[in-house]
């Protein structure tokens, strides 16, 4: 790619040129396409030289001199003479120095390359930058780490239609870029990320290089200054296989390298996880939530550690041997009219509490997420995000209630951990899809509370949320408003019209509904208009067949020679 | 029975058929010799399918920028600032604008000869060349402007022919007089004069698209052969139209000779329907599509009328009135 900007046309005078937007007539021997960076140099009387940088937002071509739609057929037959005019609308991104005057018609416009392009896209002002993908003309696009790590902002929000928008893959690409570029410096080792695997087993192969990566893909990684390979340090966690006496991970695709996670009855009591059994969104903080809080504190106060087993507790002299026992204990105490646990709450509230407790208990037991005396070495099954850079927590097999429980517990633990540390670094990243489920716009839930905390205080605590959802309109406004980076993949046409996407100009909204997988629209604080980017094919495996060793033969190829 | 039929032109352009219906005295007008090609005017000629060849269309446009009254001592005359532009379109499978020229003139009637005048407009300036119209008819300056444009058209057609253009169609009648010899074909849109006797003219209503009448000679008042001419139809006659709609009259100079004239009649009549004006054109179909495109383009090149007019007024206001030639 050339490093020298090339002339492409002139600022035209038939449309108003304003400081924020102007049109460039494209010369017949050149072209401008959407998202090209353009620079115009001029001289302001009394102020000296001025450079206006911008990005092409619309390009149009038309026949000049044709007045009827059918004229095009006459032109084609060589009957009607016309001239073909191509013009590009440029939205200004930068004035250097800041003198907000329009470029004069007749000024030469250049396609920005090299240094000029960095200037137009503010890359020259990003001291610490991470590759965010490639522009459509194949050049690197960066994002400013200052706005991601909490220095000046934090959080990323990604919206898009499920399946086509490649939201999770892009989130992982960002993580990959972060962990494999030198920008984090010495703190890179201690920077952690937790990723929830909500769909299929796509993320259970992050530690394996993708053998389907082509040479072209590799060259794109090279262009971005990234190695093409797998995530260096990955911990994989899956729920235990239901019905199995030992804690074996419940995954289909791979047998090694995955650990099973669960929590113990004692942790459940001591860490106050009960609330995450009641994690559906409610209209507001109901009386049930009060009862949950009461029960949590009574449990913690009245239970003693079981001297015979590290996973269990003792209540009133009797050991609570498993999760069922614990739930029975709770039930008995809240249904007992004379128990202090229920306080003055009505029977109806208690009945509702018990109904939900039973539902949650059924789901958690089904997935065997809380272990009692059957636990052999609970500490090795506690999700440990400290020992690997990326920790994948698989929840795709779980029932909705169990998903909420796991997500809520992990979030709470991570947030409390960061709160205790009391400093920003090392950073912790959290990748969470289906934000609309966990932080819905309407209603209250304990997970939403934690997520709001992360969104609003995570910046100073060094906890960065990379959240994704199909529809930003269904996610709590404050979660989205606190995101420095907004990313949009393929959007449903109706969804794209909602005010949550007000940062997308009309043309870009229309483009959002035709984006291909692998293409995103990225809005970042530095650049006043969103850029369409694409990111390279994952260099880590996302399926079993991509993870097979590249050098040897595939699992079936050995048989094909017979 | 009374039959009403439509003329396809937009009313503000007059009528495609404007010939006086009552026959004036024949000897004051040029008339035709219908027997140049044949004496048999019973059926149309159907030229063979046109072989594709490059063809040039030449046309001009003019515009009065500002009308004037000029006083030279006791003498008073009318005049105008006018602009005119002539240009050409080359059609050879693609239609492209070819050579063109924009001219401006300051025309006074009554024999007054102004100086050329330089008028600043915006960052540049326009130069109005001096021109004189004889006579004091109020329309004389406009007629002079029209003549200047026609001269320029002729010059352009001649340049094209010199440059190797094999077929040049000029919009409007040629001046069939003391002209240099040229193969240019004039294509006349408006039917203003009847050249033929009723028994020959009856054939016009029966022409189909791409067909033509036999070639006839055009004679001046003294009976001298000045040119050859024929009628051709551009598009099929539609039911509401009168039978002279959609016709053009083509003419070539006598100097080309009968054989060349017949050859041109064949080629031009066959290719014209392909260039017929768009249905939405106010002078459909006679205003040929390349010519319509060229006219718009040329008008645009004369500049913005309001700007030029304002610049002229300002120039006159500042006392830069044209100095009238002394004696």
Short mmCIF file of C-alpha atoms in Angstrom, two decimals, chain B:
data_model
loop_
_atom_site.label_atom_id
_atom_site.label_comp_id
_atom_site.label_asym_id
_atom_site.label_seq_id
_atom_site.Cartn_x
_atom_site.Cartn_y
_atom_site.Cartn_z
CA UNK B 1 -66.83 15.43 -41.47
CA UNK B 2 -64.55 17.52 -39.33
CA UNK B 3 -61.49 15.58 -38.13
CA UNK B 4 -59.34 16.84 -35.23
CA UNK B 5 -55.80 15.59 -34.87
CA UNK B 6 -52.96 16.61 -32.57
CA UNK B 7 -49.60 18.18 -33.18
CA UNK B 8 -47.14 16.48 -30.80
CA UNK B 9 -45.10 19.58 -29.90
CA UNK B 10 -45.50 21.42 -26.62
CA UNK B 11 -47.63 24.53 -27.34
CA UNK B 12 -44.97 27.03 -26.21
CA UNK B 13 -42.74 25.82 -29.05
CA UNK B 14 -45.41 26.61 -31.64
CA UNK B 15 -46.29 23.86 -34.01
CA UNK B 16 -44.25 21.35 -35.90
CA UNK B 17 -46.54 22.08 -38.82
CA UNK B 18 -46.64 25.82 -39.43
CA UNK B 19 -46.98 26.08 -43.17
CA UNK B 20 -49.52 28.55 -44.42
CA UNK B 21 -52.43 26.43 -45.47
CA UNK B 22 -53.63 28.91 -48.02
CA UNK B 23 -51.28 28.88 -50.96
CA UNK B 24 -49.55 32.24 -51.51
CA UNK B 25 -48.30 33.33 -54.88
CA UNK B 26 -45.82 30.69 -55.92
CA UNK B 27 -43.38 32.91 -57.80
CA UNK B 28 -42.23 34.88 -54.71
CA UNK B 29 -40.91 31.77 -53.02
CA UNK B 30 -38.35 29.18 -53.81
CA UNK B 31 -40.02 26.15 -55.25
CA UNK B 32 -39.29 22.54 -55.90
CA UNK B 33 -38.40 20.37 -58.82
CA UNK B 34 -40.01 17.04 -57.88
CA UNK B 35 -38.53 15.08 -60.74
CA UNK B 36 -34.90 14.96 -59.62
CA UNK B 37 -35.02 11.35 -58.51
CA UNK B 38 -38.24 10.12 -60.04
CA UNK B 39 -41.59 11.25 -61.32
CA UNK B 40 -43.37 8.51 -59.46
CA UNK B 41 -44.50 9.90 -56.07
CA UNK B 42 -46.96 7.13 -55.40
CA UNK B 43 -45.05 5.18 -52.76
CA UNK B 44 -42.40 5.89 -50.10
CA UNK B 45 -38.76 4.93 -50.42
CA UNK B 46 -37.51 2.49 -47.80
CA UNK B 47 -33.76 2.88 -47.41
CA UNK B 48 -31.77 -0.21 -46.51
CA UNK B 49 -30.87 -0.71 -42.86
CA UNK B 50 -28.23 1.86 -41.95
CA UNK B 51 -24.72 0.49 -41.68
CA UNK B 52 -23.25 1.89 -38.48
CA UNK B 53 -21.01 4.85 -39.21
CA UNK B 54 -19.84 7.76 -37.13
CA UNK B 55 -22.15 10.74 -37.47
CA UNK B 56 -21.74 14.27 -36.16
CA UNK B 57 -24.61 16.47 -35.08
CA UNK B 58 -24.00 20.22 -35.10
CA UNK B 59 -26.20 22.71 -33.35
CA UNK B 60 -26.12 26.09 -31.72
CA UNK B 61 -28.00 27.94 -29.02
CA UNK B 62 -28.29 31.65 -28.35
CA UNK B 63 -29.49 33.83 -25.54
CA UNK B 64 -30.15 37.54 -25.17
CA UNK B 65 -28.42 38.61 -21.98
CA UNK B 66 -29.59 42.21 -21.93
CA UNK B 67 -31.43 44.45 -24.36
CA UNK B 68 -30.11 47.95 -24.98
CA UNK B 69 -30.96 51.33 -26.30
CA UNK B 70 -27.94 53.07 -27.79
CA UNK B 71 -27.80 56.82 -28.31
CA UNK B 72 -25.25 58.37 -30.56
CA UNK B 73 -26.00 62.06 -30.61
CA UNK B 74 -29.35 62.33 -32.28
CA UNK B 75 -29.29 58.75 -33.45
CA UNK B 76 -30.93 56.11 -31.38
CA UNK B 77 -30.83 52.40 -32.01
CA UNK B 78 -31.78 49.18 -30.34
CA UNK B 79 -29.30 46.53 -29.43
CA UNK B 80 -28.47 43.67 -27.18
CA UNK B 81 -25.80 41.79 -25.35
CA UNK B 82 -26.06 38.21 -26.55
CA UNK B 83 -24.34 34.91 -26.05
CA UNK B 84 -24.31 31.99 -28.42
CA UNK B 85 -22.67 28.64 -28.39
CA UNK B 86 -22.22 26.03 -31.07
CA UNK B 87 -21.02 22.52 -30.65
CA UNK B 88 -21.10 19.03 -31.96
CA UNK B 89 -21.83 15.51 -30.80
CA UNK B 90 -20.03 12.55 -32.26
CA UNK B 91 -22.10 9.37 -32.32
CA UNK B 92 -20.23 6.18 -33.12
CA UNK B 93 -21.84 3.71 -30.79
CA UNK B 94 -21.09 6.14 -28.00
CA UNK B 95 -22.35 9.68 -28.01
CA UNK B 96 -19.69 12.15 -26.95
CA UNK B 97 -19.52 15.91 -26.92
CA UNK B 98 -17.01 17.02 -29.51
CA UNK B 99 -15.74 20.46 -30.40
CA UNK B 100 -17.67 23.43 -29.09
CA UNK B 101 -17.35 27.18 -28.90
CA UNK B 102 -18.97 29.88 -26.79
CA UNK B 103 -19.16 33.42 -28.25
CA UNK B 104 -20.60 36.69 -27.06
CA UNK B 105 -21.64 39.72 -29.03
CA UNK B 106 -22.74 43.26 -28.47
CA UNK B 107 -25.13 43.96 -31.36
CA UNK B 108 -26.51 47.38 -32.28
CA UNK B 109 -28.99 48.08 -35.04
CA UNK B 110 -29.21 51.03 -37.34
CA UNK B 111 -25.66 50.61 -38.52
CA UNK B 112 -24.12 51.69 -35.23
CA UNK B 113 -20.83 49.90 -34.57
CA UNK B 114 -19.93 49.49 -30.90
CA UNK B 115 -16.49 48.70 -29.51
CA UNK B 116 -15.88 45.23 -28.15
CA UNK B 117 -16.52 45.20 -24.44
CA UNK B 118 -14.81 43.39 -21.61
CA UNK B 119 -17.15 42.71 -18.70
CA UNK B 120 -15.81 41.40 -15.40
CA UNK B 121 -17.86 38.51 -13.99
CA UNK B 122 -16.77 36.91 -10.76
CA UNK B 123 -13.10 36.06 -10.94
CA UNK B 124 -12.95 36.23 -14.72
CA UNK B 125 -14.33 38.40 -17.49
CA UNK B 126 -16.44 37.99 -20.58
CA UNK B 127 -15.61 39.58 -23.90
CA UNK B 128 -18.50 40.82 -26.05
CA UNK B 129 -17.42 41.23 -29.67
CA UNK B 130 -18.84 44.06 -31.64
CA UNK B 131 -21.54 43.42 -34.26
CA UNK B 132 -23.77 45.65 -36.31
CA UNK B 133 -27.23 44.98 -37.63
CA UNK B 134 -28.45 46.96 -40.57
CA UNK B 135 -31.91 48.42 -40.48
CA UNK B 136 -33.86 49.73 -37.55
CA UNK B 137 -36.31 46.91 -37.13
CA UNK B 138 -36.54 46.17 -33.38
CA UNK B 139 -35.88 42.54 -34.16
CA UNK B 140 -32.79 43.24 -36.24
CA UNK B 141 -30.28 42.75 -33.38
CA UNK B 142 -31.79 39.40 -32.51
CA UNK B 143 -31.73 38.36 -36.14
CA UNK B 144 -28.09 39.38 -36.32
CA UNK B 145 -27.32 37.27 -33.25
CA UNK B 146 -29.09 34.35 -34.90
CA UNK B 147 -27.02 34.88 -38.06
CA UNK B 148 -23.80 34.99 -36.05
CA UNK B 149 -24.75 31.67 -34.51
CA UNK B 150 -25.60 30.16 -37.88
CA UNK B 151 -22.28 31.35 -39.29
CA UNK B 152 -20.49 29.72 -36.43
CA UNK B 153 -22.45 26.49 -36.96
CA UNK B 154 -21.51 26.47 -40.61
CA UNK B 155 -17.89 27.09 -39.78
CA UNK B 156 -17.94 24.24 -37.30
CA UNK B 157 -19.61 21.89 -39.80
CA UNK B 158 -16.97 22.82 -42.35
CA UNK B 159 -14.16 22.23 -39.86
CA UNK B 160 -15.61 18.82 -38.99
CA UNK B 161 -15.85 17.87 -42.65
CA UNK B 162 -12.28 18.99 -43.20
CA UNK B 163 -11.24 16.93 -40.23
CA UNK B 164 -12.60 13.82 -41.89
CA UNK B 165 -16.16 13.65 -40.59
CA UNK B 166 -18.05 11.65 -43.20
CA UNK B 167 -21.56 12.56 -42.15
CA UNK B 168 -22.43 15.87 -40.53
CA UNK B 169 -26.03 16.71 -39.67
CA UNK B 170 -26.66 20.37 -38.95
CA UNK B 171 -29.70 21.35 -36.97
CA UNK B 172 -31.89 23.67 -39.00
CA UNK B 173 -31.83 24.78 -42.63
CA UNK B 174 -28.60 25.36 -44.48
CA UNK B 175 -28.06 28.64 -46.19
CA UNK B 176 -28.38 27.45 -49.71
CA UNK B 177 -26.66 30.27 -51.42
CA UNK B 178 -23.17 31.21 -52.14
CA UNK B 179 -21.86 28.62 -49.71
CA UNK B 180 -18.72 26.61 -49.89
CA UNK B 181 -19.28 23.11 -51.08
CA UNK B 182 -19.94 20.78 -48.19
CA UNK B 183 -21.58 17.46 -47.53
CA UNK B 184 -23.36 18.73 -44.46
CA UNK B 185 -27.02 17.80 -44.27
CA UNK B 186 -29.47 20.28 -42.80
CA UNK B 187 -32.24 18.72 -40.75
CA UNK B 188 -35.25 21.01 -40.53
CA UNK B 189 -37.64 20.30 -37.68
CA UNK B 190 -40.43 22.68 -38.43
CA UNK B 191 -42.70 22.42 -41.46
CA UNK B 192 -42.96 26.10 -42.38
CA UNK B 193 -43.24 26.11 -46.12
CA UNK B 194 -44.88 23.90 -48.68
CA UNK B 195 -42.50 23.05 -51.48
CA UNK B 196 -44.54 20.33 -53.14
CA UNK B 197 -47.76 20.17 -55.07
CA UNK B 198 -50.66 18.54 -53.22
CA UNK B 199 -50.41 15.33 -55.27
CA UNK B 200 -46.80 14.87 -54.19
CA UNK B 201 -47.33 16.08 -50.65
CA UNK B 202 -49.97 13.39 -50.18
CA UNK B 203 -47.10 10.93 -49.91
CA UNK B 204 -45.88 12.58 -46.67
CA UNK B 205 -48.81 11.20 -44.69
CA UNK B 206 -48.02 7.70 -45.84
CA UNK B 207 -44.36 7.63 -44.82
CA UNK B 208 -43.43 5.06 -42.18
CA UNK B 209 -40.55 5.42 -39.74
CA UNK B 210 -37.25 5.43 -41.61
CA UNK B 211 -38.94 5.97 -44.99
CA UNK B 212 -38.49 8.99 -47.17
CA UNK B 213 -39.93 10.78 -50.14
CA UNK B 214 -38.06 10.95 -53.41
CA UNK B 215 -35.37 13.63 -53.49
CA UNK B 216 -36.52 16.88 -55.02
CA UNK B 217 -34.62 19.93 -56.18
CA UNK B 218 -34.86 23.31 -54.48
CA UNK B 219 -34.94 26.20 -56.88
CA UNK B 220 -34.59 29.87 -56.11
CA UNK B 221 -36.80 32.60 -57.53
CA UNK B 222 -34.73 32.70 -60.66
CA UNK B 223 -35.20 28.99 -61.17
CA UNK B 224 -31.62 28.18 -60.27
CA UNK B 225 -30.96 24.86 -58.51
CA UNK B 226 -29.75 25.61 -54.98
CA UNK B 227 -30.05 22.30 -53.23
CA UNK B 228 -31.65 18.91 -52.89
CA UNK B 229 -34.19 17.99 -50.28
CA UNK B 230 -36.41 15.17 -49.07
CA UNK B 231 -38.82 14.42 -46.26
CA UNK B 232 -38.25 11.58 -43.85
CA UNK B 233 -40.28 10.23 -40.98
CA UNK B 234 -38.60 9.71 -37.60
CA UNK B 235 -41.16 7.57 -35.83
CA UNK B 236 -44.37 5.78 -36.63
CA UNK B 237 -47.39 8.00 -36.72
CA UNK B 238 -49.42 7.67 -33.56
CA UNK B 239 -53.21 7.73 -33.76
CA UNK B 240 -53.89 11.20 -32.32
CA UNK B 241 -51.28 12.90 -34.49
CA UNK B 242 -51.88 14.67 -37.76
CA UNK B 243 -50.20 13.13 -40.76
CA UNK B 244 -47.38 15.73 -40.97
CA UNK B 245 -46.24 15.08 -37.41
CA UNK B 246 -42.90 13.38 -36.86
CA UNK B 247 -41.48 14.51 -40.20
CA UNK B 248 -38.23 16.29 -40.88
CA UNK B 249 -37.08 17.84 -44.09
CA UNK B 250 -33.46 17.28 -44.94
CA UNK B 251 -31.50 19.35 -47.38
CA UNK B 252 -28.07 19.34 -48.94
CA UNK B 253 -26.40 21.90 -51.15
CA UNK B 254 -26.63 21.63 -54.91
CA UNK B 255 -22.87 21.45 -55.10
CA UNK B 256 -22.78 17.85 -53.86
CA UNK B 257 -24.42 16.64 -57.04
CA UNK B 258 -27.43 14.40 -57.57
CA UNK B 259 -25.67 11.09 -56.93
CA UNK B 260 -24.20 12.17 -53.63
CA UNK B 261 -27.54 13.69 -52.64
CA UNK B 262 -29.36 10.42 -53.31
CA UNK B 263 -26.75 8.52 -51.37
CA UNK B 264 -27.04 10.92 -48.44
CA UNK B 265 -30.82 10.69 -48.55
CA UNK B 266 -30.61 6.92 -48.21
CA UNK B 267 -28.10 6.94 -45.34
CA UNK B 268 -29.61 9.78 -43.38
CA UNK B 269 -33.23 8.63 -43.65
CA UNK B 270 -32.27 5.18 -42.42
CA UNK B 271 -30.32 6.36 -39.42
CA UNK B 272 -32.61 9.18 -38.27
CA UNK B 273 -35.24 7.05 -36.45
CA UNK B 274 -32.46 5.79 -34.20
CA UNK B 275 -31.82 9.33 -33.03
CA UNK B 276 -35.45 10.44 -32.79
CA UNK B 277 -36.22 12.81 -29.95
CA UNK B 278 -37.39 11.45 -26.63
CA UNK B 279 -41.12 11.18 -26.14
CA UNK B 280 -40.88 13.60 -23.23
CA UNK B 281 -39.11 16.24 -25.34
CA UNK B 282 -41.36 19.23 -26.00
CA UNK B 283 -40.51 19.02 -29.68
CA UNK B 284 -40.75 15.27 -30.00
CA UNK B 285 -39.76 13.53 -32.14
CA UNK B 286 -38.12 16.11 -34.42
CA UNK B 287 -35.76 17.44 -31.79
CA UNK B 288 -33.21 14.67 -32.15
CA UNK B 289 -31.90 13.22 -28.90
CA UNK B 290 -28.22 14.07 -29.48
CA UNK B 291 -29.22 17.60 -30.41
CA UNK B 292 -31.39 17.99 -27.32
CA UNK B 293 -28.49 16.79 -25.18
CA UNK B 294 -26.13 19.14 -26.98
CA UNK B 295 -28.44 22.13 -26.54
CA UNK B 296 -28.65 21.61 -22.78
CA UNK B 297 -24.91 21.24 -22.58
CA UNK B 298 -24.27 24.35 -24.68
CA UNK B 299 -26.77 26.42 -22.72
CA UNK B 300 -24.94 25.42 -19.59
CA UNK B 301 -21.67 26.51 -21.10
CA UNK B 302 -22.98 30.01 -21.81
CA UNK B 303 -22.92 30.51 -18.04
CA UNK B 304 -25.53 31.55 -15.59
CA UNK B 305 -27.93 34.04 -17.17
CA UNK B 306 -28.60 35.96 -13.95
CA UNK B 307 -24.89 36.29 -13.20
CA UNK B 308 -24.08 37.59 -16.67
CA UNK B 309 -26.99 39.97 -16.63
CA UNK B 310 -26.03 41.35 -13.25
CA UNK B 311 -22.41 41.78 -14.34
CA UNK B 312 -23.55 43.66 -17.46
CA UNK B 313 -25.79 45.99 -15.47
CA UNK B 314 -23.00 46.66 -13.04
CA UNK B 315 -20.60 47.32 -15.85
CA UNK B 316 -23.01 49.81 -17.44
CA UNK B 317 -23.66 51.33 -14.05
CA UNK B 318 -19.99 52.00 -13.52
CA UNK B 319 -19.96 54.11 -16.63
CA UNK B 320 -18.15 51.57 -18.72
CA UNK B 321 -20.66 52.12 -21.44
CA UNK B 322 -19.47 51.17 -24.88
CA UNK B 323 -17.85 54.04 -26.62
CA UNK B 324 -19.71 54.49 -29.85
CA UNK B 325 -17.59 54.65 -32.87
CA UNK B 326 -17.10 58.16 -34.05
CA UNK B 327 -18.47 58.81 -37.52
#
